[in-house]
C-alpha cells in the first residue's frame, strides 16, 4: 500500500479540469485508489465521489493506492497533481 | 389551412425548411417490484452501454462539425456514465429493494444531484448536477426505449423549434444545416437572438407556445423580417415567400455595394460604424460587413468558454489576434463583464436574488483584482499590435473608474520595468449603462477618454424592467424620450470636454434610433456586424441638420415612445 499527503494550493481546489484529470489518471491503474479528506474516503476513480468531497484551497488530503501497480499509480497521480498545480 | 404564429423578429431573413423539435420526450417513470434483479441489472448495464455509445458518436460528430472545444462537454458526460460509484450504488438499490432499474437509477442520481446542488457556494457543482441530469435523461430514455433529440447529429436542413436555446444548446448545432431558430421565450437581446444574428440566419423568439403548435416533420416558413412562422404553408404561400426572400436578397446585395464605402450622411457628415464581437472568430463577419472598427469586444467569452480562469498568455493571444486582424482600426475591448446572467462555474460567485443589480463586471474586477490585473497585463502587452482602447463596464461612480485606471497604470509601470513594450497612448473609457453615470457624465467626461453607451442595460436600469422578463418587455423602450435625454446628456458631456461618445447596444443599429442618434451627434455606432451595411445605407438618406431638428423636436415635444416613432417616420422617407 502506498500513501501520500498533500496540501491543496490551487484556487479552485480539486474541481473542474483538475478533478477530471485526476480521475482519468486514476482510471489508468488497476490498484484500488482512494482520496481521503476530513475523515471521508472516496474512490478516486469516481468523479462523483471526488466532487462530493468538495475539496477546496488549503485542504489537507491523502491519496492511497493498493494493488499490483500501486507504486506506478501513486507516482502517476502525483505527476498530475503537480503538473496541474493542485499541490506542491 | 396554414397556421400562423407570431413572435419577436430577432434576426432578419426568410427560411423554408423542416421543423426540428428540440423538445424532451416524456420520461416519467414508475416504481415496480422486481423479483428477477439480475435481469434488471442487465437492463441497466445495456442502457448505460447504449448511452455511452450514443454519446461517443455525438462527441465525434460534434468534434468534427463544431470543434474540439465544444465537443469536450460530452467527455464530462461519458465520465459520469462510467462512474463506478454511480453504477455500484444503483446496483445495490436494485438488489436490496427489489425495484426496477429506472427507479433505482433515478433514486441514486437524485441523491447526487441533491448533494451537489446543496453545495450552495459552488457554481461548478451546480453545473455538474446539470451534467448528471443530462446523462440521466439519456439513460432513462434508453431504459424506456424513447428517443432524445440530439441536435449535434442533424444532417439535413432544419428549423430549430425550442423552448429556449442556451449557449450549450447552440454549441451542439451544426450551423451548416440550421436555417432558422424559433423559440417560446426570449427577446431581441437574449442569447439565441444574438447567436442567430451572428450566424446570419433568421430567428423569431418569444412566440410563447411554438413547441406546442409544431410537430416533427412539419414544413415551416420563418419570416424573420416580420416575426411570423407559417406552419405547413400552401404552394401559393411558399412562392410568395420565395419572392419576398429574393427581394430581401436583392436589398442585401444593394447593401453589399456599400462594403468599402465611407459611412456618411447625405450631407457628407462622417460617423464611425463599428462592430460588436465576442471572439476573434467574429473578425471574418466584421470584414465581410465593412466594419470600420470594433466598438465592443466582449471578453467574457474567454472566461465562459473555459473550464478555468484563462491565463495571461491565452488572453494575450486572443487580444493580439483581434488587434492584428483589424490593422490600424481601433478596437474597444471591454474588460470582463461576468456575474449577472453570465456565471462562471469555476469562480465561486454567490447566487443572488437580483444578479443584474449585484456583484458583476467592474464590481467583481475591483474586488478580485488578481483576476482583473491578469487581464490588464494581457491587454497592455497586446496593445503594441494595433490601436487598443480599454473600456470598463458597469461603472457607477468616479472612484470606481479611478481605482480601475490606477490598477491599469500600476500594471503598465510594472511591465515597462520588466522591459515589456506597451503602446504609448491607450484610450481608457467607460461604458455608460448605469443611469447614475449617465447623469454625472459631465464630471466623468473630464477624466475618461471616451464613453460608450450600453443601451441594453441602460434601458433596463432606467425603466426598472428586467429585459429577460417577457411580462415587462413592453418597457424595453429605446426611443422613450427619457432614454433619449440620458443619451443626449452623455453625448453633450463628452463633446464639451473634446471626447467622443459611442453606443454599443442594440439601439445603435436600430433603424428608428439611428436618425435620432445622428441628430444627437453620436460619433460611433457599434452593432452586430450584420447590421452595419443596412445602417450605412440608411445614413446615406439622412441629412444631419434635418436629423438635428428631428432629435430636438423629439426631446422637447414628444411625451411617449409612440410619438417619437411617428415623428421619426415623418422625417425619414422610406
XYZ file of C-alpha atoms in Angstrom, chain A residues 35-42 53 60 62:
11
model
C -8.883 10.027 -1.726
C -9.280 10.892 1.954
C -10.419 14.260 3.240
C -11.877 15.262 6.603
C -12.346 11.620 7.666
C -14.211 10.717 4.484
C -12.802 8.305 1.945
C -13.872 8.102 -1.711
C -15.905 15.809 -1.021
C -5.202 18.530 3.735
C -4.264 11.968 1.388
